[in-house]
Amino acid sequence: MKATATALAACLIAASQSCFAFSPLAKKAFYTPNGSQRQTSSSSALAAMEVDTETNTLTVSPIKSLDGTVTLPGSKSLSNRCLLLAALSDGETRVENLLESDDIRYMLEALDKMNVPVKRDADDDTAVTVTGQAGPINSPLSADEVCELFLGNAGTAMRPLAAALCMGKGKFVLDGVPRMRERPIADLIDGLKQLGADVSCVEETGCPPVTINADGLKGGKVSVASRNL
């Protein structure tokens, strides 16, 4: 993505100026309107273009137009929600363009730990195929054991999982890094309790870790404050 952005910037400048040179090894870009070099930005190497090894630069000639396709990275919020919905669904779901980030990694690790089949695509790091549970996700452990899920600082994994796991059966503890233990979740916990969930967070702080003794949800009406959701 950085290399693509640099190439686009270089081409746009070259479209209206006389010369644009890029130094891959020094990771510097130079604009040379009159032969004099001036540093303007830093970037990564553009392997697709021929490099002048003597001057350690590559030159993009002026162009009249620019077109192409840019694939934007996925959203961490949408990525984790898609993964969780796929895990709750019936059958196989292929999820593509997942954002490569800690949030998604922690969600995938949580699904692995709960024995939800997730097949990684060998040719595409941003695609997986999830075999859903056709309903709530239950703990893979015995009734007396606690399934501990470490979610780092991934709020997009902590909050959806805290709600979804209340629908199933089993004991869970959702925790993360010290920063996660400073992020409020009490409003969500209060809403889940109104639906019949046996769930709690740290009373003094209103933050994780979240403890769940899941036995399904009774349902009903709920009033939730949205300030910390």
Tab-separated table of C-alpha atoms in Angstrom:
chain	number	residue	atom	x	y	z
A	1	MET	CA	0.000	0.000	0.000
A	2	LYS	CA	2.838	2.440	0.829
A	3	ALA	CA	4.596	1.626	-2.432
A	4	THR	CA	1.346	2.083	-4.360
A	5	ALA	CA	0.722	5.444	-2.713
A	6	THR	CA	4.249	6.571	-3.555
A	7	ALA	CA	3.852	5.519	-7.187
A	8	LEU	CA	0.597	7.445	-7.479
A	9	ALA	CA	2.159	10.534	-5.934
A	10	ALA	CA	5.162	10.285	-8.223
A	11	CYS	CA	2.994	9.938	-11.321
A	12	LEU	CA	0.764	12.846	-10.344
A	13	ILE	CA	3.732	15.143	-9.856
A	14	ALA	CA	5.333	13.930	-13.059
A	15	ALA	CA	2.151	14.699	-14.985
A	16	SER	CA	2.683	18.411	-14.565
A	17	GLN	CA	6.415	18.732	-13.936
A	18	SER	CA	9.523	17.948	-15.892
A	19	CYS	CA	11.048	15.175	-13.817
A	20	PHE	CA	10.502	13.101	-10.694
A	21	ALA	CA	13.131	10.755	-9.309
A	22	PHE	CA	12.888	8.205	-6.517
A	23	SER	CA	15.767	6.742	-4.515
A	24	PRO	CA	14.802	3.219	-3.327
A	25	LEU	CA	17.845	2.497	-1.180
A	26	ALA	CA	17.799	5.843	0.573
A	27	LYS	CA	13.982	5.655	0.648
A	28	LYS	CA	13.737	9.295	-0.454
A	29	ALA	CA	11.837	10.993	-3.223
A	30	PHE	CA	13.376	13.916	-5.115
A	31	TYR	CA	11.716	16.416	-7.436
A	32	THR	CA	14.163	17.885	-9.938
A	33	PRO	CA	12.542	20.640	-12.046
A	34	ASN	CA	15.856	22.226	-13.027
A	35	GLY	CA	18.301	19.437	-12.358
A	36	SER	CA	18.733	20.358	-8.676
A	37	GLN	CA	17.573	17.695	-6.206
A	38	ARG	CA	15.329	18.529	-3.244
A	39	GLN	CA	14.000	16.043	-0.674
A	40	THR	CA	10.189	16.056	-0.523
A	41	SER	CA	9.018	12.806	1.084
A	42	SER	CA	9.993	9.300	2.215
A	43	SER	CA	8.633	5.997	0.965
A	44	SER	CA	9.420	2.333	0.279
A	45	ALA	CA	11.059	0.818	-2.773
A	46	LEU	CA	9.265	0.575	-6.107
A	47	ALA	CA	10.608	-2.694	-7.468
A	48	ALA	CA	8.429	-2.529	-10.579
A	49	MET	CA	10.488	0.324	-12.071
A	50	GLU	CA	14.032	0.218	-13.369
A	51	VAL	CA	16.575	1.775	-11.028
A	52	ASP	CA	19.636	3.719	-12.168
A	53	THR	CA	22.248	2.023	-9.978
A	54	GLU	CA	24.864	4.717	-10.575
A	55	THR	CA	22.719	7.568	-9.257
A	56	ASN	CA	20.497	5.367	-7.092
A	57	THR	CA	17.337	6.896	-8.605
A	58	LEU	CA	14.526	6.039	-10.929
A	59	THR	CA	12.781	8.560	-13.151
A	60	VAL	CA	9.093	8.807	-14.017
A	61	SER	CA	8.460	10.665	-17.234
A	62	PRO	CA	5.618	13.208	-17.491
A	63	ILE	CA	2.207	11.682	-18.250
A	64	LYS	CA	-1.094	13.057	-19.532
A	65	SER	CA	-3.470	10.794	-17.616
A	66	LEU	CA	-3.578	8.257	-14.809
A	67	ASP	CA	-5.970	5.376	-14.294
A	68	GLY	CA	-6.012	2.083	-12.403
A	69	THR	CA	-7.601	0.141	-9.593
A	70	VAL	CA	-6.827	0.625	-5.916
A	71	THR	CA	-7.982	-2.005	-3.418
A	72	LEU	CA	-8.634	-0.373	-0.061
A	73	PRO	CA	-7.767	-2.312	3.113
A	74	GLY	CA	-10.677	-3.758	5.057
A	75	SER	CA	-12.220	-2.246	8.181
A	76	LYS	CA	-11.337	-3.871	11.505
A	77	SER	CA	-14.895	-3.335	12.775
A	78	LEU	CA	-16.493	-4.900	9.690
A	79	SER	CA	-13.873	-7.660	9.544
A	80	ASN	CA	-14.492	-8.871	13.083
A	81	ARG	CA	-18.257	-8.603	12.796
A	82	CYS	CA	-18.185	-10.634	9.588
A	83	LEU	CA	-16.040	-13.289	11.249
A	84	LEU	CA	-18.376	-13.563	14.237
A	85	LEU	CA	-21.510	-13.659	12.065
A	86	ALA	CA	-19.896	-16.364	9.958
A	87	ALA	CA	-19.153	-18.363	13.114
A	88	LEU	CA	-22.821	-18.121	14.180
A	89	SER	CA	-24.169	-18.974	10.730
A	90	ASP	CA	-24.981	-22.329	9.161
A	91	GLY	CA	-22.532	-23.743	6.615
A	92	GLU	CA	-19.338	-22.269	5.206
A	93	THR	CA	-18.757	-18.553	4.730
A	94	ARG	CA	-15.789	-17.122	2.840
A	95	VAL	CA	-14.704	-13.763	4.210
A	96	GLU	CA	-12.390	-11.692	2.025
A	97	ASN	CA	-10.397	-8.469	2.347
A	98	LEU	CA	-9.906	-8.849	6.112
A	99	LEU	CA	-7.812	-6.084	7.582
A	100	GLU	CA	-4.383	-7.341	8.602
A	101	SER	CA	-4.319	-6.046	12.183
A	102	ASP	CA	-4.094	-7.130	15.818
A	103	ASP	CA	-7.881	-6.884	16.257
A	104	ILE	CA	-8.534	-9.448	13.543
A	105	ARG	CA	-5.697	-11.691	14.717
A	106	TYR	CA	-7.150	-11.828	18.237
A	107	MET	CA	-10.624	-12.624	16.921
A	108	LEU	CA	-9.256	-15.432	14.754
A	109	GLU	CA	-7.294	-16.815	17.700
A	110	ALA	CA	-10.437	-16.722	19.855
A	111	LEU	CA	-12.416	-18.636	17.224
A	112	ASP	CA	-9.599	-21.185	17.012
A	113	LYS	CA	-9.614	-21.651	20.771
A	114	MET	CA	-13.377	-22.233	20.741
A	115	ASN	CA	-12.947	-24.886	18.031
A	116	VAL	CA	-14.756	-22.896	15.348
A	117	PRO	CA	-13.238	-24.170	12.080
A	118	VAL	CA	-11.447	-21.353	10.275
A	119	LYS	CA	-9.484	-22.256	7.152
A	120	ARG	CA	-6.844	-19.755	6.087
A	121	ASP	CA	-6.361	-19.142	2.380
A	122	ALA	CA	-2.822	-20.199	1.432
A	123	ASP	CA	-2.776	-17.705	-1.453
A	124	ASP	CA	-4.455	-14.750	0.259
A	125	ASP	CA	-3.614	-13.648	3.802
A	126	THR	CA	-6.769	-11.510	3.907
A	127	ALA	CA	-9.244	-14.334	3.206
A	128	VAL	CA	-10.598	-17.171	5.365
A	129	THR	CA	-13.406	-19.699	5.195
A	130	VAL	CA	-15.412	-20.113	8.405
A	131	THR	CA	-17.572	-23.149	9.126
A	132	GLY	CA	-20.433	-21.818	11.232
A	133	GLN	CA	-21.929	-23.413	14.326
A	134	ALA	CA	-25.516	-22.916	13.122
A	135	GLY	CA	-26.306	-21.043	16.307
A	136	PRO	CA	-24.631	-20.007	19.573
A	137	ILE	CA	-20.980	-20.799	20.231
A	138	ASN	CA	-20.486	-23.096	23.225
A	139	SER	CA	-17.335	-23.562	25.257
A	140	PRO	CA	-15.255	-26.485	23.976
A	141	LEU	CA	-14.293	-27.333	27.572
A	142	SER	CA	-16.111	-29.275	30.275
A	143	ALA	CA	-18.766	-27.593	32.416
A	144	ASP	CA	-16.306	-26.993	35.261
A	145	GLU	CA	-13.508	-25.547	33.125
A	146	VAL	CA	-13.116	-21.914	32.102
A	147	CYS	CA	-12.362	-20.981	28.494
A	148	GLU	CA	-9.990	-18.023	28.746
A	149	LEU	CA	-9.792	-15.735	25.721
A	150	PHE	CA	-6.983	-13.170	25.492
A	151	LEU	CA	-8.035	-10.332	23.201
A	152	GLY	CA	-5.167	-7.871	23.535
A	153	ASN	CA	-6.558	-4.347	23.122
A	154	ALA	CA	-9.122	-5.383	20.518
A	155	GLY	CA	-12.376	-3.669	21.425
A	156	THR	CA	-13.901	-4.931	18.166
A	157	ALA	CA	-13.379	-8.461	19.497
A	158	MET	CA	-14.115	-7.894	23.201
A	159	ARG	CA	-17.543	-6.281	22.899
A	160	PRO	CA	-19.125	-8.492	20.201
A	161	LEU	CA	-17.781	-11.683	21.806
A	162	ALA	CA	-18.957	-10.634	25.265
A	163	ALA	CA	-22.506	-10.452	23.900
A	164	ALA	CA	-22.420	-13.429	21.530
A	165	LEU	CA	-20.970	-15.898	24.043
A	166	CYS	CA	-23.823	-15.198	26.464
A	167	MET	CA	-26.136	-16.969	23.997
A	168	GLY	CA	-24.313	-20.277	24.292
A	169	LYS	CA	-23.246	-22.487	27.170
A	170	GLY	CA	-20.058	-22.632	29.188
A	171	LYS	CA	-17.741	-20.547	31.316
A	172	PHE	CA	-15.630	-17.835	29.728
A	173	VAL	CA	-13.223	-15.111	30.824
A	174	LEU	CA	-12.422	-12.388	28.282
A	175	ASP	CA	-9.312	-10.386	29.093
A	176	GLY	CA	-6.578	-8.374	27.421
A	177	VAL	CA	-3.596	-6.103	27.880
A	178	PRO	CA	-3.507	-3.523	30.717
A	179	ARG	CA	-4.986	-0.874	28.391
A	180	MET	CA	-8.007	-3.111	27.779
A	181	ARG	CA	-8.633	-3.132	31.525
A	182	GLU	CA	-9.111	0.639	31.310
A	183	ARG	CA	-11.800	0.543	28.589
A	184	PRO	CA	-15.375	0.783	29.926
A	185	ILE	CA	-17.785	-2.041	29.113
A	186	ALA	CA	-20.242	-1.757	32.024
A	187	ASP	CA	-23.116	-0.401	29.894
A	188	LEU	CA	-22.996	-3.462	27.631
A	189	ILE	CA	-22.765	-5.798	30.634
A	190	ASP	CA	-25.782	-4.111	32.203
A	191	GLY	CA	-27.787	-4.586	29.009
A	192	LEU	CA	-26.875	-8.266	28.815
A	193	LYS	CA	-27.910	-8.799	32.419
A	194	GLN	CA	-31.344	-7.383	31.580
A	195	LEU	CA	-31.647	-10.139	28.972
A	196	GLY	CA	-30.922	-12.797	31.578
A	197	ALA	CA	-27.169	-13.253	31.083
A	198	ASP	CA	-24.910	-14.247	33.968
A	199	VAL	CA	-22.104	-11.884	33.061
A	200	SER	CA	-19.947	-9.400	34.948
A	201	CYS	CA	-16.976	-7.080	34.645
A	202	VAL	CA	-14.811	-5.482	37.302
A	203	GLU	CA	-17.323	-3.643	39.480
A	204	GLU	CA	-14.937	-0.919	40.638
A	205	THR	CA	-13.855	0.111	37.156
A	206	GLY	CA	-16.629	-1.110	34.852
A	207	CYS	CA	-13.905	-2.561	32.626
A	208	PRO	CA	-12.670	-6.030	31.584
A	209	PRO	CA	-11.928	-8.767	32.363
A	210	VAL	CA	-15.416	-10.023	31.549
A	211	THR	CA	-16.641	-13.202	33.249
A	212	ILE	CA	-19.451	-15.158	31.579
A	213	ASN	CA	-21.361	-18.159	32.918
A	214	ALA	CA	-23.354	-18.771	29.776
A	215	ASP	CA	-26.626	-20.687	29.737
A	216	GLY	CA	-28.481	-18.945	26.939
A	217	LEU	CA	-30.452	-15.708	26.958
A	218	LYS	CA	-34.054	-15.344	28.072
A	219	GLY	CA	-34.576	-12.264	25.960
A	220	GLY	CA	-37.005	-9.433	26.655
A	221	LYS	CA	-36.769	-5.670	26.758
A	222	VAL	CA	-33.512	-3.914	27.476
A	223	SER	CA	-32.458	-0.311	28.037
A	224	VAL	CA	-28.809	0.392	27.234
A	225	ALA	CA	-26.788	3.571	27.709
A	226	SER	CA	-24.836	4.107	24.498
A	227	ARG	CA	-22.069	6.373	25.747
A	228	ASN	CA	-19.483	3.563	26.040
A	229	LEU	CA	-20.692	1.076	23.423
